[in-house]
Coordinates of C-alpha atoms in Angstrom, one line a residue:
X1113 CA 0.0 -0.4 0.0
X1114 CA 1.5 3.4 -0.8
X1115 CA 2.1 6.4 1.5
X1116 CA -0.2 8.0 0.4
X1117 CA -2.9 5.1 0.5
X1118 CA -3.3 5.1 4.0
X1119 CA -7.5 6.2 5.6
X1120 CA -6.3 7.9 8.4
X1121 CA -9.0 9.4 10.7
X1122 CA -8.9 11.8 13.6
X1123 CA -11.5 13.0 15.6
X1124 CA -10.8 15.9 17.2
X1125 CA -12.8 18.2 19.9
X1126 CA -13.2 19.5 22.8
X1127 CA -12.4 17.7 26.5
X1128 CA -15.9 15.7 27.4
X1129 CA -16.9 15.7 23.8
X1130 CA -16.3 11.9 23.4
X1131 CA -13.3 11.7 21.4
X1132 CA -12.0 7.9 23.1
X1133 CA -15.3 6.6 24.1
X1134 CA -16.3 7.4 19.7
X1135 CA -13.4 6.4 18.4
X1136 CA -13.4 2.9 19.9
X1137 CA -16.6 2.6 18.0
X1138 CA -16.3 3.4 15.8
X1139 CA -13.2 0.3 15.8
X1140 CA -15.2 -2.5 17.1
X1141 CA -17.7 -1.4 14.2
X1142 CA -14.6 -2.0 11.4
X1143 CA -13.5 -4.9 13.4
X1144 CA -17.6 -6.8 12.7
X1145 CA -16.5 -6.0 9.5
X1146 CA -13.4 -7.4 9.3
X1147 CA -11.3 -4.2 8.6
X1148 CA -8.1 -4.0 9.2
X1149 CA -6.8 -1.2 12.0
X1150 CA -5.5 -0.1 14.7
X1151 CA -6.7 3.2 17.2
X1152 CA -4.4 5.3 18.7
X1153 CA -5.4 8.1 22.1
X1154 CA -3.0 11.2 21.3
X1155 CA -3.3 12.6 24.6
X1156 CA -1.4 9.0 25.8
X1157 CA 0.9 9.0 23.3
X1158 CA 2.5 12.9 25.0
X1159 CA 2.2 11.4 28.1
X1160 CA 5.3 12.4 29.5
X1161 CA 6.9 14.6 31.9
X1162 CA 8.8 17.6 32.2
X1163 CA 7.4 19.3 28.7
X1164 CA 9.4 21.3 26.8
X1165 CA 9.0 25.4 27.2
X1166 CA 7.7 26.0 23.6
X1167 CA 5.7 22.8 23.4
X1168 CA 3.4 22.8 26.4
X1169 CA 1.4 19.9 24.6
X1170 CA 3.9 17.9 24.0
X1171 CA 2.5 17.6 20.4
X1172 CA 6.8 17.1 18.8
X1173 CA 6.8 14.2 21.4
X1174 CA 3.0 12.8 20.3
X1175 CA 3.9 13.6 16.5
X1176 CA 7.2 11.1 16.9
X1177 CA 5.4 8.5 18.7
X1178 CA 2.7 8.2 16.2
X1179 CA 5.3 7.2 13.4
X1180 CA 6.4 4.3 15.9
X1181 CA 3.4 3.5 16.8
X1182 CA 2.1 3.4 13.4
X1183 CA 4.9 1.3 11.8
X1184 CA 4.6 -1.0 14.3
X1185 CA 0.7 -1.4 13.2
X1186 CA 1.3 -1.6 10.2
X1187 CA 3.8 -4.0 10.3
X1188 CA 1.5 -6.3 11.9
X1189 CA -0.9 -6.5 10.2
X1190 CA -2.6 -2.7 9.8
X1191 CA -4.4 -0.8 7.0
X1192 CA -6.2 1.9 7.8
X1193 CA -6.0 4.6 11.8
X1194 CA -7.9 6.2 13.9
X1195 CA -6.4 8.3 16.5
X1196 CA -8.3 10.4 18.7
X1197 CA -7.0 14.1 19.8
X1198 CA -7.1 17.5 20.1
X1199 CA -6.0 19.3 16.6
X1200 CA -6.1 22.8 17.4
X1201 CA -4.6 24.5 14.3
X1202 CA -3.6 23.0 10.7
X1203 CA -0.2 22.8 11.6
X1204 CA -0.1 20.2 14.8
X1205 CA -3.1 18.2 11.3
X1206 CA 0.2 18.1 9.3
X1207 CA 2.8 16.9 12.4
X1208 CA 0.0 13.6 12.8
X1209 CA -0.4 13.7 8.4
X1210 CA 3.5 13.8 7.7
X1211 CA 3.9 10.8 11.4
X1212 CA 1.4 8.2 9.3
X1213 CA 3.7 7.9 5.6
X1214 CA 2.5 11.4 4.9
X1215 CA -1.2 10.3 4.5
X1216 CA -4.0 12.8 4.0
X1217 CA -6.4 13.1 6.6
X1218 CA -9.9 13.0 6.8
X1219 CA -10.7 15.5 10.4
X1220 CA -14.0 14.9 12.4
X1221 CA -15.1 17.4 14.9
X1222 CA -17.8 16.7 17.5
X1223 CA -19.2 19.3 19.2
X1224 CA -21.3 19.7 22.1
X1225 CA -22.8 23.0 24.1
X1226 CA -20.6 23.8 27.0
X1227 CA -23.4 22.6 30.0
X1228 CA -23.1 19.3 28.6
X1229 CA -19.4 19.3 28.6
X1230 CA -19.1 20.0 32.3
X1231 CA -21.6 17.4 32.7
X1232 CA -19.6 14.8 31.1
X1233 CA -16.1 16.2 32.5
X1234 CA -17.4 15.8 36.0
X1235 CA -19.6 12.9 36.0
X1236 CA -15.9 10.8 34.1
X1237 CA -14.7 10.9 38.2
X1238 CA -11.2 11.0 36.1
X1239 CA -10.4 14.5 37.5
X1240 CA -11.2 15.9 41.1
X1241 CA -11.2 18.8 43.4
X1242 CA -10.1 22.2 41.2
X1243 CA -9.4 20.3 38.2
X1244 CA -12.8 19.8 37.3
X1245 CA -13.5 23.0 37.1
X1246 CA -9.7 24.0 35.4
X1247 CA -10.9 21.3 32.7
X1248 CA -14.6 22.8 32.5
X1249 CA -12.2 26.2 31.7
X1250 CA -10.7 24.9 29.2
X1251 CA -13.1 22.9 27.0
X1252 CA -15.1 26.0 27.4
X1253 CA -12.0 27.6 25.7
X1254 CA -11.9 25.4 23.1
X1255 CA -14.8 24.5 21.9
X1256 CA -14.6 28.3 21.0
X1257 CA -11.0 28.5 19.6
X1258 CA -11.9 25.0 17.5
X1259 CA -14.6 26.8 15.8
X1260 CA -13.9 29.8 15.1
X1261 CA -10.4 28.7 14.0
X1262 CA -11.5 25.9 12.0
X1263 CA -9.4 23.0 10.1
X1264 CA -12.0 19.5 10.2
X1265 CA -13.2 18.6 6.7
X1266 CA -16.7 17.8 8.9
X1267 CA -18.3 18.5 12.4
X1268 CA -20.8 15.8 14.1
X1269 CA -23.0 16.8 16.8
X1270 CA -22.8 14.6 20.0
X1271 CA -26.1 16.1 22.3
X1272 CA -28.6 13.2 22.4
X1273 CA -27.0 10.8 20.6
X1274 CA -26.3 7.2 20.7
X1275 CA -22.3 6.3 20.4
X1276 CA -23.3 3.8 18.2
X1277 CA -25.0 5.9 16.0
X1278 CA -22.0 8.9 15.8
X1279 CA -19.7 6.6 14.8
X1280 CA -22.2 5.5 11.9
X1281 CA -22.5 9.5 10.9
X1282 CA -18.6 9.3 11.1
X1283 CA -17.6 6.9 8.9
X1284 CA -20.2 7.2 6.7
X1285 CA -19.4 10.7 6.2
X1286 CA -15.7 10.4 6.9
X1287 CA -15.9 7.9 3.1
X1288 CA -15.5 4.6 5.5
X1289 CA -19.1 2.7 5.0
X1290 CA -17.8 0.8 2.1
X1291 CA -14.9 -0.7 4.8
X1292 CA -17.8 -2.0 6.8
X1293 CA -20.3 -3.1 3.6
X1294 CA -17.4 -5.4 2.6
X1295 CA -19.2 -7.4 4.9
X1296 CA -17.7 -10.0 7.9
X1297 CA -14.8 -11.9 7.0
X1298 CA -13.1 -11.9 10.5
X1299 CA -14.6 -11.4 13.4
X1300 CA -11.7 -13.1 15.4
X1301 CA -12.4 -11.5 19.2
X1302 CA -13.9 -8.3 18.8
X1303 CA -16.0 -8.7 21.6
X1304 CA -13.1 -8.5 24.3
X1305 CA -13.0 -4.7 23.1
X1306 CA -15.6 -4.0 23.2
X1307 CA -16.9 -0.4 25.9
X1308 CA -20.2 -0.9 27.6
X1309 CA -21.0 2.4 26.7
X1310 CA -24.3 4.1 25.2
X1311 CA -24.3 7.7 25.2
X1312 CA -21.6 10.0 24.3
X1313 CA -19.5 11.1 26.8
X1314 CA -20.9 8.5 29.3

């Protein structure tokens, strides 16, 4: 497969919008149809401290790690990639594009109201004390920033939708529906990956 033939789907959006949950659902749905693919969480690829003074979100390290991880995924048989993470601008998107063998990604931005984002952040329970309020403020800021400086190919509203529905919409709009339409080839241990989540952000 040529470098520019690698399908690369990136799920972006502010904290609490459900990026990782939706990415896992897409992963699961594609497994059921025999697709050969992999999933990465961009936040985890940059989970290192301290961070450089000129790169507070560790974008360079994330892209370097993505290049290594994709190389391993590709060698093990993956032919398409799903990534979840915040893409703030075209420069960051280009970093990840280059990391995945120069492919041209399809970028989906998930959206929700500030009230919904804050409620999901509180409900998921990862942050405590002042961290909840700090992340809620960050979610509000990022939501506005991503909308104002939108580099996404399309936007999907998550409020009130089942995760499975959101995933189907994204696959259709990204042009990946054909991967689901090919029919089951090898489900394998797909159920081992299933996440017991029904609504986005829960």
